[in-house]
Coordinates of C-alpha atoms in Angstrom, one line a residue:
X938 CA -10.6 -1.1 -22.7
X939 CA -7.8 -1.1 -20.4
X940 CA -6.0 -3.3 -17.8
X941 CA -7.7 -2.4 -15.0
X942 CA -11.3 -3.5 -16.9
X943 CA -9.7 -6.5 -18.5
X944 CA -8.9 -7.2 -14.5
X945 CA -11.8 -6.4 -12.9
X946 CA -13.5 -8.9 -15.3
X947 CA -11.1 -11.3 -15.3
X948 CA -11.5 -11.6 -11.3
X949 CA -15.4 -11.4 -11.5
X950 CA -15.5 -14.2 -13.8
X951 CA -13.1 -16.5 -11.7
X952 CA -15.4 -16.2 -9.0
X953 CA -18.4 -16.6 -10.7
X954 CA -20.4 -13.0 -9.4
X955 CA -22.6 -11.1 -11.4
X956 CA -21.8 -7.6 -12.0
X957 CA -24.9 -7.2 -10.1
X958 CA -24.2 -8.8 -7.2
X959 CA -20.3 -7.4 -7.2
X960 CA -21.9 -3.9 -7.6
X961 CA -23.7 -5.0 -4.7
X962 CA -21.1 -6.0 -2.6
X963 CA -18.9 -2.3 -3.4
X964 CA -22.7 -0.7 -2.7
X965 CA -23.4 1.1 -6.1
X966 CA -25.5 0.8 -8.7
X967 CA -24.9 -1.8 -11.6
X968 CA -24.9 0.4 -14.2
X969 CA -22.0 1.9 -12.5
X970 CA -19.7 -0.6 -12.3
X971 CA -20.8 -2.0 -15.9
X972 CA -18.9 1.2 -16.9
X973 CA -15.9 0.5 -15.1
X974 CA -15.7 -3.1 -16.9
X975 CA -15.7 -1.9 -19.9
X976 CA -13.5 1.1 -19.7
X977 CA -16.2 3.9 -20.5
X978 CA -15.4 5.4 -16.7
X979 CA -12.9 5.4 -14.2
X980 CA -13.2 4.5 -10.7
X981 CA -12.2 6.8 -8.0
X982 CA -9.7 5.7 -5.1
X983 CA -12.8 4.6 -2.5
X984 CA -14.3 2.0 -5.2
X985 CA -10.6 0.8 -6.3
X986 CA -10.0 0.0 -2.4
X987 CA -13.3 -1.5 -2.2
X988 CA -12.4 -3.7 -5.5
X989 CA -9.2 -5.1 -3.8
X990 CA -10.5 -5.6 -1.0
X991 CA -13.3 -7.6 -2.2
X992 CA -11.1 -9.6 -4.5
X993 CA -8.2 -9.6 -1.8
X994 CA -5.6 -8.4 -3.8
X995 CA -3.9 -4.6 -4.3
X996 CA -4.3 -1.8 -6.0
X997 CA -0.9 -2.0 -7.7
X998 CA -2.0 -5.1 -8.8
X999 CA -5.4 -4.2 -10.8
X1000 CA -3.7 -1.2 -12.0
X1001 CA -0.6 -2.2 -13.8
X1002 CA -0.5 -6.4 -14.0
X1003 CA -2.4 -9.0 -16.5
X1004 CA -3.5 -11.0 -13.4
X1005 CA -4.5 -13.1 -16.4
X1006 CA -1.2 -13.8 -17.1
X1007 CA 0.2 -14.9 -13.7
X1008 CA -1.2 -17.1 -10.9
X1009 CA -2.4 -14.8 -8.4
X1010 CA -2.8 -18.0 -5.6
X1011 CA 0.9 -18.0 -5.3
X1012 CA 1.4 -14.5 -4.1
X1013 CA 2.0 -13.4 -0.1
X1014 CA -1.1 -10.8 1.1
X1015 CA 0.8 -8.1 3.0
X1016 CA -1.2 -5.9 5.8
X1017 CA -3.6 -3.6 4.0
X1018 CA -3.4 -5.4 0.5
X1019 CA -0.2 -2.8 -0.2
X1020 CA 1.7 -5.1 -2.0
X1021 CA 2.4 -8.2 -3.0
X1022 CA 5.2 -10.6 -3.1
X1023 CA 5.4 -13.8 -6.1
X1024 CA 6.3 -16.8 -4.2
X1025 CA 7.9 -19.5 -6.5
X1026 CA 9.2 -22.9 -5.4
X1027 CA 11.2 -25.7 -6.9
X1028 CA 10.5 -29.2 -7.3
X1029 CA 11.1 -30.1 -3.3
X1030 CA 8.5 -27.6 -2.5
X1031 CA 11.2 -24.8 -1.0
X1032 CA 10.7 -21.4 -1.5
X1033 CA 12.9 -19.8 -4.5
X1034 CA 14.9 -17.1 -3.8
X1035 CA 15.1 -13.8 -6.5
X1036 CA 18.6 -12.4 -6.9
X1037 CA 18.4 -8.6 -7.8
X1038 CA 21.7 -8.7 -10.0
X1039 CA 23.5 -5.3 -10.7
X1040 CA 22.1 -5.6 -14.3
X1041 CA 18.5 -5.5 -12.4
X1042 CA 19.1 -3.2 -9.9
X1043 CA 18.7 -0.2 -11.9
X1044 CA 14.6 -1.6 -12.6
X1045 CA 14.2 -2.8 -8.9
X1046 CA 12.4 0.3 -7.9
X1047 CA 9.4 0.6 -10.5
X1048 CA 9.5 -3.3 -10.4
X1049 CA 9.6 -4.5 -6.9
X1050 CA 5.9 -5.3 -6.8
X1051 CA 5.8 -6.0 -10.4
X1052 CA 4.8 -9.7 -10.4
X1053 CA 6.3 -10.1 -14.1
X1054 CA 9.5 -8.0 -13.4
X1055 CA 10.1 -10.6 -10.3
X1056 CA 9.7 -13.6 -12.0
X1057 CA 12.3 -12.4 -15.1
X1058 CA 15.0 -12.1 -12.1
X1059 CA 17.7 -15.4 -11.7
X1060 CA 16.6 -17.5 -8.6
X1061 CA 18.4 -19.7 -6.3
X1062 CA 17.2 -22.2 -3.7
X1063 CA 18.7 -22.0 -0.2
X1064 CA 16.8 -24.6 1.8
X1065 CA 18.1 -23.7 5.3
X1066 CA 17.1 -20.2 5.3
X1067 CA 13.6 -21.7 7.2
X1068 CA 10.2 -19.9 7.0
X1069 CA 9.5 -16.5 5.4
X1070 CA 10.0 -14.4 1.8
X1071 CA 13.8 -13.9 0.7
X1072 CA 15.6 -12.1 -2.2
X1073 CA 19.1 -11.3 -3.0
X1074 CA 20.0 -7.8 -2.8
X1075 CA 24.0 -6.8 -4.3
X1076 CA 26.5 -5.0 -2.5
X1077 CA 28.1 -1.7 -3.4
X1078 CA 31.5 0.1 -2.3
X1079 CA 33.4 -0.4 0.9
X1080 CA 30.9 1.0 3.8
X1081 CA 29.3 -2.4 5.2
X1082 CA 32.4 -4.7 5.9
X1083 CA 33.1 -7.4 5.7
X1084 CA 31.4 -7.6 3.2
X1085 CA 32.4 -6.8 -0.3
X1086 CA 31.4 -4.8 -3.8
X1087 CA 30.0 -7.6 -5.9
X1088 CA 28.7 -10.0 -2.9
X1089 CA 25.2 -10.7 -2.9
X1090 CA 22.7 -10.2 0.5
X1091 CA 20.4 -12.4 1.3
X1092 CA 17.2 -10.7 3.2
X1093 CA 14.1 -11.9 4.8
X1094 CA 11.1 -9.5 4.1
X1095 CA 10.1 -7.8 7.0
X1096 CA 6.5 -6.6 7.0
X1097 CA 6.3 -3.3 8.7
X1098 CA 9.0 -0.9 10.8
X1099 CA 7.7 -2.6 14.4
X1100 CA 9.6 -6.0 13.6
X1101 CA 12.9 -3.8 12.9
X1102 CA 15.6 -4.7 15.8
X1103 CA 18.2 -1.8 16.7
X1104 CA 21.5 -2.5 15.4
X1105 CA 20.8 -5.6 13.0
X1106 CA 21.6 -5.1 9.6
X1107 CA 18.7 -4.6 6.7
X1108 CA 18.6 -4.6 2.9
X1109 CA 16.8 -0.7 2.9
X1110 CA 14.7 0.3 -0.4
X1111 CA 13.9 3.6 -0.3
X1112 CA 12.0 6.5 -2.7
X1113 CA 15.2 8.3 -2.2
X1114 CA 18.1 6.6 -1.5
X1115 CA 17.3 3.6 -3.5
X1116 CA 19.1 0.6 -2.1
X1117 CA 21.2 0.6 0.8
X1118 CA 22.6 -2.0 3.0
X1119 CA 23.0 -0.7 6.7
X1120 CA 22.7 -0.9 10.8
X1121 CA 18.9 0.3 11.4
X1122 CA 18.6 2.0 14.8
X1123 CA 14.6 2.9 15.9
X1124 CA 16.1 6.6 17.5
X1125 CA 13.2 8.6 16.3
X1126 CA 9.6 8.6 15.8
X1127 CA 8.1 7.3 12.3
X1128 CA 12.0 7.5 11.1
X1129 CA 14.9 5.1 11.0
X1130 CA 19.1 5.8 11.7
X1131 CA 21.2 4.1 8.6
X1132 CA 24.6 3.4 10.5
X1133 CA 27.6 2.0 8.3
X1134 CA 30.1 -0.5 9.6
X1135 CA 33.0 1.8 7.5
X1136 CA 33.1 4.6 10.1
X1137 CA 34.2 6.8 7.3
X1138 CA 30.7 7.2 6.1
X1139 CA 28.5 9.3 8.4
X1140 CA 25.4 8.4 9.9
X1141 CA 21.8 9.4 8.0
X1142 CA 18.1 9.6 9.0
X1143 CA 15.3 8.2 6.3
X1144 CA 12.1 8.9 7.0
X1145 CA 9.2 5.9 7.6
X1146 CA 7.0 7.3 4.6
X1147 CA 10.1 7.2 1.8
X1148 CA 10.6 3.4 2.6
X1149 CA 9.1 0.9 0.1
X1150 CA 10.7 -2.0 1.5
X1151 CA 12.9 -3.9 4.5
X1152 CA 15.0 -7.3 4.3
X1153 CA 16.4 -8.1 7.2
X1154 CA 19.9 -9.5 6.7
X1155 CA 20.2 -13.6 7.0
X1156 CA 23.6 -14.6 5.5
X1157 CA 25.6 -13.6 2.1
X1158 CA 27.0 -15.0 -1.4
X1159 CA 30.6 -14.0 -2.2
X1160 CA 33.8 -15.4 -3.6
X1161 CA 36.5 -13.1 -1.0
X1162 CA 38.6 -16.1 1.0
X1163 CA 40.9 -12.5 2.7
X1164 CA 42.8 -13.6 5.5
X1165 CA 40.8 -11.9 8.6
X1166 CA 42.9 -9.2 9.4
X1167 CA 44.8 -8.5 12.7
X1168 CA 43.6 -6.5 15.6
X1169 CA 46.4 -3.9 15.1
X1170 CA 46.4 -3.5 11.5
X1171 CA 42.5 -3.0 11.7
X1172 CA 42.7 -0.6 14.2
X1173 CA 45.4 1.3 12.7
X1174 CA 42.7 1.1 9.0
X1175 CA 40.1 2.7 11.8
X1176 CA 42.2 5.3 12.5
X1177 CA 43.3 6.6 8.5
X1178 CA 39.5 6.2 7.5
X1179 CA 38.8 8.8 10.4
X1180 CA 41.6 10.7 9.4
X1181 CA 39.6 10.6 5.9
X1182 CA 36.7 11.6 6.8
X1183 CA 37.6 14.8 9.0
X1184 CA 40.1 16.0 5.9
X1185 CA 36.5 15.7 4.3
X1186 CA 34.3 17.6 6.8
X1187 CA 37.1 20.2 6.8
X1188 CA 36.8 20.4 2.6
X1189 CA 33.2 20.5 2.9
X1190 CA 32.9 23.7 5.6
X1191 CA 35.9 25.2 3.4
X1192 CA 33.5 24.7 0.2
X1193 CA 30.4 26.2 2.1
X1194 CA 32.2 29.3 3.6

């Protein structure tokens, strides 16, 4: 037996189809499926769409969660049934809110759509966020000011690259680069432009196919009360952090001659 059969069951039971009818429905023969249910075949990529799609719910989901385990009403259906998102909510009815410490950060990109690894994380409740799914991402070093290493980023999930505004700040999880807080700018085809605030730290290009997931900045948790600085002394920080970062692109074309 294995998770995906204890599923598949699981799902056929709740909503009380034969296997000959379901086998029906994904247009093979009983005797097919029978052997997907109880783990003597597996089934190829066109039957486990056809599954999730009948059951409206994802791959990810049938492949590596006990659905028995959670409560599979209370998750968001995202275009294409590619993921899913737990949606938990305290006892006024508002939406909770996941904060992805720095102990958790390390696990966020096998566990993002991980329906157990999401509920394990702390939660808050922020009532005047309004409509939609957020989560608390952490910030690291100095290249997004104001805000500081150790703050925590609130995001609202953004559903696909189209609903991405040019020069707004996003919570970026990439295959890559993991997880970045930066400027998205649209510049290119299937791609986006990570800009950072610190103008010490060059501009990149990620690619739309390594991105797993986009929050779209809404406000931030920290515990720095700094005095705003002046005009003067923040242009004269400007100009030592370009200073910085030419000494650097002169060490780098020194190291590659």
């Amino acid at each position: 037996m294995s998770l995906f059969s204890d599923n598949i069951r699981a799902l056929r039971v709740k909503h009380k189809i034969s296997q000959e009818k379901l086998a029906e429905n994904l247009m093979i023969t009983r005797g097919r499926y029978v052997k997907y249910e109880d783990g003597t075949s597996e089934a190829p990529y066109d039957i486990l769409k056809k599954i999730a799609l009948f059951f409206h719910t994802s791959i990810d989901l049938l492949l590596s969660v006990d659905i028995r385990k959670i409560n599979i009403e209370n998750l968001i259906k995202l275009e294409g049934n590619r993921l899913i998102l737990p949606i938990q909510v305290d006892n006024f009815g508002e939406n909770y809110i996941e904060i992805v410490s720095q102990k958790a950060k390390a696990g966020y990109l096998n566990g993002y759509a991980d329906p157990e690894y999401i509920e394990n994380l702390q939660k808050v409740s922020l009532p005047f966020l309004g409509p939609g799914k957020h989560r608390g991402f952490p910030v690291e070093g100095d290249s997004m000011p104001p805000h500081e290493d150790g703050c925590i980023i609130i995001g609202r999930y953004v559903e696909s690259l189209g609903q991405v505004m040019d020069g707004k700040t996003y919570i970026l999880i990439t295959k890559n680069e993991g997880m970045v807080y930066k400027r998205l700018n649209k510049n290119k085809k299937n791609a986006l432009i990570l800009e950072s605030d610190n103008s010490f730290y060059p501009n990149y290009e990620v690619k739309a196919s390594d991105i797993l997931e986009i929050w779209e900045y809404e406000c931030n948790i920290g515990r720095s009360d700094k005095k705003q600085e002046t005009t003067e002394t923040g242009a004269m920080k400007d100009l030592l952090l370009e200073l910085k970062r030419e000494v650097r692109e002169i060490k780098n074309n020194t190291s590659n001659t």
